[in-house]
PDB file of C-alpha atoms in Angstrom:
ATOM      1  CA  MET R   1       0.000   0.000   0.000  1.00  0.00           C
ATOM      2  CA  THR R   2       1.348   3.427  -0.905  1.00  0.00           C
ATOM      3  CA  ARG R   3       1.905   6.183   1.600  1.00  0.00           C
ATOM      4  CA  THR R   4      -0.934   8.245   0.087  1.00  0.00           C
ATOM      5  CA  ALA R   5      -3.341   5.313   0.354  1.00  0.00           C
ATOM      6  CA  LEU R   6      -2.396   4.843   4.007  1.00  0.00           C
ATOM      7  CA  ILE R   7      -3.009   8.510   4.761  1.00  0.00           C
ATOM      8  CA  LEU R   8      -6.391   8.405   3.004  1.00  0.00           C
ATOM      9  CA  CYS R   9      -7.400   5.283   4.945  1.00  0.00           C
ATOM     10  CA  MET R  10      -6.630   7.034   8.224  1.00  0.00           C
ATOM     11  CA  LEU R  11      -8.859  10.040   7.436  1.00  0.00           C
ATOM     12  CA  PRO R  12     -12.466   9.970   8.609  1.00  0.00           C
ATOM     13  CA  LEU R  13     -14.880   9.439   5.713  1.00  0.00           C
ATOM     14  CA  GLY R  14     -16.368  12.916   6.154  1.00  0.00           C
ATOM     15  CA  ALA R  15     -12.966  14.524   5.590  1.00  0.00           C
ATOM     16  CA  LEU R  16     -13.035  13.392   1.961  1.00  0.00           C
ATOM     17  CA  ALA R  17     -16.408  15.015   1.273  1.00  0.00           C
ATOM     18  CA  MET R  18     -16.328  18.350  -0.494  1.00  0.00           C
ATOM     19  CA  GLU R  19     -18.028  21.312   1.189  1.00  0.00           C
ATOM     20  CA  PRO R  20     -20.946  22.809  -0.751  1.00  0.00           C
ATOM     21  CA  GLU R  21     -20.214  25.907  -2.834  1.00  0.00           C
ATOM     22  CA  LEU R  22     -22.411  29.009  -2.799  1.00  0.00           C
ATOM     23  CA  TRP R  23     -23.019  30.656  -6.170  1.00  0.00           C
ATOM     24  CA  LEU R  24     -24.750  34.048  -6.484  1.00  0.00           C
ATOM     25  CA  VAL R  25     -25.561  34.143 -10.189  1.00  0.00           C
ATOM     26  CA  GLU R  26     -28.048  35.174 -12.858  1.00  0.00           C
ATOM     27  CA  LEU R  27     -29.686  32.311 -14.760  1.00  0.00           C
ATOM     28  CA  GLU R  28     -29.128  32.393 -18.512  1.00  0.00           C
ATOM     29  CA  HIS R  29     -30.727  29.086 -19.569  1.00  0.00           C
ATOM     30  CA  ASN R  30     -32.598  26.161 -18.006  1.00  0.00           C
ATOM     31  CA  ASP R  31     -33.148  23.087 -20.170  1.00  0.00           C
ATOM     32  CA  GLY R  32     -34.588  21.065 -17.292  1.00  0.00           C
ATOM     33  CA  ILE R  33     -31.318  19.174 -16.800  1.00  0.00           C
ATOM     34  CA  ARG R  34     -28.636  21.867 -16.678  1.00  0.00           C
ATOM     35  CA  LEU R  35     -28.683  25.436 -15.433  1.00  0.00           C
ATOM     36  CA  GLN R  36     -26.418  27.723 -17.452  1.00  0.00           C
ATOM     37  CA  PHE R  37     -24.822  30.933 -16.268  1.00  0.00           C
ATOM     38  CA  GLN R  38     -22.224  33.301 -17.672  1.00  0.00           C
ATOM     39  CA  GLY R  39     -19.187  31.033 -18.158  1.00  0.00           C
ATOM     40  CA  ALA R  40     -20.460  28.035 -16.139  1.00  0.00           C
ATOM     41  CA  GLU R  41     -23.209  25.494 -15.656  1.00  0.00           C
ATOM     42  CA  LEU R  42     -24.580  23.181 -12.984  1.00  0.00           C
ATOM     43  CA  GLU R  43     -26.779  20.116 -13.167  1.00  0.00           C
ATOM     44  CA  LEU R  44     -30.249  20.765 -11.787  1.00  0.00           C
ATOM     45  CA  GLY R  45     -30.508  17.312 -10.214  1.00  0.00           C
ATOM     46  CA  SER R  46     -33.149  17.060  -7.485  1.00  0.00           C
ATOM     47  CA  ALA R  47     -32.283  20.399  -5.915  1.00  0.00           C
ATOM     48  CA  ASP R  48     -34.395  21.688  -3.045  1.00  0.00           C
ATOM     49  CA  LEU R  49     -36.213  24.747  -4.434  1.00  0.00           C
ATOM     50  CA  VAL R  50     -36.856  27.570  -1.953  1.00  0.00           C
ATOM     51  CA  GLY R  51     -39.467  30.129  -2.987  1.00  0.00           C
ATOM     52  CA  ILE R  52     -39.815  28.554  -6.433  1.00  0.00           C
ATOM     53  CA  ASP R  53     -42.856  26.548  -7.595  1.00  0.00           C
ATOM     54  CA  GLY R  54     -40.795  24.021  -9.539  1.00  0.00           C
ATOM     55  CA  PRO R  55     -37.864  23.621 -11.931  1.00  0.00           C
ATOM     56  CA  ASP R  56     -39.945  24.994 -14.823  1.00  0.00           C
ATOM     57  CA  ALA R  57     -40.361  28.270 -12.892  1.00  0.00           C
ATOM     58  CA  LEU R  58     -36.598  28.931 -13.171  1.00  0.00           C
ATOM     59  CA  ARG R  59     -36.408  31.570 -15.916  1.00  0.00           C
ATOM     60  CA  PRO R  60     -33.518  33.417 -17.578  1.00  0.00           C
ATOM     61  CA  GLY R  61     -32.660  36.638 -15.773  1.00  0.00           C
ATOM     62  CA  MET R  62     -33.499  35.315 -12.291  1.00  0.00           C
ATOM     63  CA  ARG R  63     -30.859  36.071  -9.641  1.00  0.00           C
ATOM     64  CA  LEU R  64     -30.213  32.880  -7.705  1.00  0.00           C
ATOM     65  CA  ALA R  65     -28.354  31.724  -4.612  1.00  0.00           C
ATOM     66  CA  ILE R  66     -27.330  28.124  -5.314  1.00  0.00           C
ATOM     67  CA  GLN R  67     -25.683  25.633  -2.973  1.00  0.00           C
ATOM     68  CA  SER R  68     -23.887  23.070  -5.145  1.00  0.00           C
ATOM     69  CA  ARG R  69     -21.572  20.145  -4.687  1.00  0.00           C
ATOM     70  CA  TYR R  70     -19.647  18.246  -7.389  1.00  0.00           C
ATOM     71  CA  GLY R  71     -21.297  20.344 -10.125  1.00  0.00           C
ATOM     72  CA  VAL R  72     -24.861  19.530  -9.020  1.00  0.00           C
ATOM     73  CA  ALA R  73     -27.263  22.038  -7.466  1.00  0.00           C
ATOM     74  CA  GLU R  74     -28.445  20.987  -3.995  1.00  0.00           C
ATOM     75  CA  GLN R  75     -30.533  24.043  -3.061  1.00  0.00           C
ATOM     76  CA  ILE R  76     -31.767  26.933  -5.209  1.00  0.00           C
ATOM     77  CA  GLN R  77     -33.263  30.150  -3.863  1.00  0.00           C
ATOM     78  CA  VAL R  78     -34.360  33.252  -5.773  1.00  0.00           C
ATOM     79  CA  ILE R  79     -32.605  36.422  -4.582  1.00  0.00           C
ATOM     80  CA  ALA R  80     -35.279  39.125  -4.568  1.00  0.00           C
ATOM     81  CA  SER R  81     -32.969  41.928  -3.407  1.00  0.00           C
ATOM     82  CA  ALA R  82     -29.320  42.178  -2.370  1.00  0.00           C
ATOM     83  CA  PRO R  83     -27.767  38.964  -1.015  1.00  0.00           C
ATOM     84  CA  THR R  84     -27.863  38.447   2.746  1.00  0.00           C
ATOM     85  CA  LEU R  85     -24.742  39.179   4.771  1.00  0.00           C
ATOM     86  CA  ALA R  86     -24.052  35.444   5.104  1.00  0.00           C
ATOM     87  CA  GLN R  87     -24.404  34.932   1.350  1.00  0.00           C
ATOM     88  CA  SER R  88     -22.189  37.943   0.633  1.00  0.00           C
ATOM     89  CA  SER R  89     -19.377  36.518   2.737  1.00  0.00           C
ATOM     90  CA  GLN R  90     -19.565  32.827   1.766  1.00  0.00           C
ATOM     91  CA  TRP R  91     -19.874  32.754  -2.023  1.00  0.00           C
ATOM     92  CA  LEU R  92     -17.315  31.079  -4.286  1.00  0.00           C
ATOM     93  CA  ARG R  93     -18.815  32.277  -7.603  1.00  0.00           C
ATOM     94  CA  ALA R  94     -20.880  35.426  -8.062  1.00  0.00           C
ATOM     95  CA  GLU R  95     -22.030  37.964 -10.634  1.00  0.00           C
ATOM     96  CA  ASP R  96     -22.244  41.648  -9.842  1.00  0.00           C
ATOM     97  CA  ARG R  97     -22.072  45.073 -11.438  1.00  0.00           C
ATOM     98  CA  LEU R  98     -18.912  47.166 -11.052  1.00  0.00           C
ATOM     99  CA  LEU R  99     -19.419  50.627  -9.555  1.00  0.00           C
ATOM    100  CA  ALA R 100     -15.789  51.825  -9.387  1.00  0.00           C
ATOM    101  CA  VAL R 101     -12.143  50.734  -9.441  1.00  0.00           C
ATOM    102  CA  ALA R 102      -9.396  52.126  -7.210  1.00  0.00           C
ATOM    103  CA  GLY R 103      -6.006  50.509  -7.774  1.00  0.00           C
ATOM    104  CA  GLN R 104      -6.601  46.801  -7.210  1.00  0.00           C
ATOM    105  CA  ALA R 105      -9.909  47.269  -5.369  1.00  0.00           C
ATOM    106  CA  LEU R 106     -13.266  46.703  -7.050  1.00  0.00           C
ATOM    107  CA  LEU R 107     -16.380  48.362  -5.625  1.00  0.00           C
ATOM    108  CA  LEU R 108     -19.338  46.162  -6.563  1.00  0.00           C
ATOM    109  CA  GLN R 109     -23.033  46.998  -6.376  1.00  0.00           C
ATOM    110  CA  GLU R 110     -24.079  44.121  -4.087  1.00  0.00           C
ATOM    111  CA  LEU R 111     -20.882  42.448  -2.884  1.00  0.00           C
ATOM    112  CA  GLY R 112     -19.040  45.561  -1.732  1.00  0.00           C
ATOM    113  CA  VAL R 113     -15.248  45.843  -2.044  1.00  0.00           C
ATOM    114  CA  LEU R 114     -13.096  43.017  -3.428  1.00  0.00           C
ATOM    115  CA  VAL R 115      -9.354  43.166  -3.978  1.00  0.00           C
ATOM    116  CA  PHE R 116      -7.530  41.419  -6.813  1.00  0.00           C
ATOM    117  CA  ASP R 117      -3.802  40.683  -7.003  1.00  0.00           C
ATOM    118  CA  THR R 118      -1.214  39.449  -9.501  1.00  0.00           C
ATOM    119  CA  GLN R 119      -2.434  35.862  -9.001  1.00  0.00           C
ATOM    120  CA  THR R 120      -5.986  36.733 -10.105  1.00  0.00           C
ATOM    121  CA  ARG R 121      -6.778  35.171 -13.487  1.00  0.00           C
ATOM    122  CA  TRP R 122      -8.541  37.375 -16.064  1.00  0.00           C
ATOM    123  CA  LEU R 123     -10.869  35.913 -18.716  1.00  0.00           C
ATOM    124  CA  ASN R 124     -12.118  37.909 -21.729  1.00  0.00           C
ATOM    125  CA  GLY R 125     -10.154  40.959 -20.690  1.00  0.00           C
ATOM    126  CA  SER R 126      -7.848  42.551 -18.169  1.00  0.00           C
ATOM    127  CA  PRO R 127      -7.931  45.252 -15.493  1.00  0.00           C
ATOM    128  CA  ALA R 128      -7.746  47.774 -18.358  1.00  0.00           C
ATOM    129  CA  ASP R 129     -11.277  46.694 -19.395  1.00  0.00           C
ATOM    130  CA  LEU R 130     -12.826  47.554 -16.026  1.00  0.00           C
ATOM    131  CA  GLN R 131     -15.445  50.265 -16.411  1.00  0.00           C
ATOM    132  CA  ALA R 132     -18.253  51.349 -14.117  1.00  0.00           C
ATOM    133  CA  GLY R 133     -21.491  49.577 -15.009  1.00  0.00           C
ATOM    134  CA  ARG R 134     -19.800  46.467 -16.417  1.00  0.00           C
ATOM    135  CA  ARG R 135     -21.048  43.066 -15.264  1.00  0.00           C
ATOM    136  CA  LEU R 136     -18.355  40.806 -13.806  1.00  0.00           C
ATOM    137  CA  VAL R 137     -18.368  37.102 -12.960  1.00  0.00           C
ATOM    138  CA  LEU R 138     -16.088  36.517  -9.982  1.00  0.00           C
ATOM    139  CA  SER R 139     -14.617  33.365  -8.452  1.00  0.00           C
ATOM    140  CA  ARG R 140     -12.756  33.089  -5.189  1.00  0.00           C
ATOM    141  CA  ASP R 141     -11.213  30.351  -3.087  1.00  0.00           C
ATOM    142  CA  GLU R 142     -12.251  29.092   0.346  1.00  0.00           C
ATOM    143  CA  ASP R 143     -10.042  31.739   1.963  1.00  0.00           C
ATOM    144  CA  GLY R 144     -11.946  34.521   0.173  1.00  0.00           C
ATOM    145  CA  ARG R 145      -9.101  35.401  -2.225  1.00  0.00           C
ATOM    146  CA  LEU R 146     -10.324  36.532  -5.649  1.00  0.00           C
ATOM    147  CA  THR R 147      -9.007  33.901  -8.075  1.00  0.00           C
ATOM    148  CA  GLU R 148     -10.760  34.721 -11.349  1.00  0.00           C
ATOM    149  CA  VAL R 149     -12.553  37.622 -13.032  1.00  0.00           C
ATOM    150  CA  LEU R 150     -14.601  36.958 -16.171  1.00  0.00           C
ATOM    151  CA  ILE R 151     -15.643  40.005 -18.182  1.00  0.00           C
ATOM    152  CA  PRO R 152     -18.655  38.907 -20.259  1.00  0.00           C
ATOM    153  CA  ASN R 153     -18.820  40.608 -23.662  1.00  0.00           C
ATOM    154  CA  PRO R 154     -15.968  43.096 -23.107  1.00  0.00           C
ATOM    155  CA  GLU R 155     -16.583  44.625 -26.539  1.00  0.00           C
ATOM    156  CA  GLU R 156     -20.025  45.894 -25.454  1.00  0.00           C
ATOM    157  CA  ASP R 157     -20.449  49.188 -23.655  1.00  0.00           C
ATOM    158  CA  PRO R 158     -21.247  48.792 -19.950  1.00  0.00           C
ATOM    159  CA  GLU R 159     -24.778  49.625 -18.820  1.00  0.00           C
TER     160      GLU R 159
END
């Protein structure tokens, strides 16, 4: 038996389970099997729906708080207004509108201030493309460090 196998055998079973991820996103498409968002998708599975009549009621443009694990939604809740304080601090993927940029700090409409660094990965653009009003899709790690910024449709003027 290898050293890695021995270490894994000694861990409690729960230690191998992945923690659920919180996504704060806008739904782009629901085909009844997969939910698609800007730059990502999740399987709908048998997710617990909170405040939603059923999977068919999930419509493009809805802002959702989704708990997911292994790429499958476990709980879906419609966000009627700004995310709760708990949601704002625990998300791993979120969409928000940029209000202002100061150095490496982003001021976002609902999520507040986030700081990026040289390790932050940029998709579809760079810090030079940051303009007030632009929608951003943000990813961060479990420690809250911003790991990725996706700029959807950078060629379009921000709203």
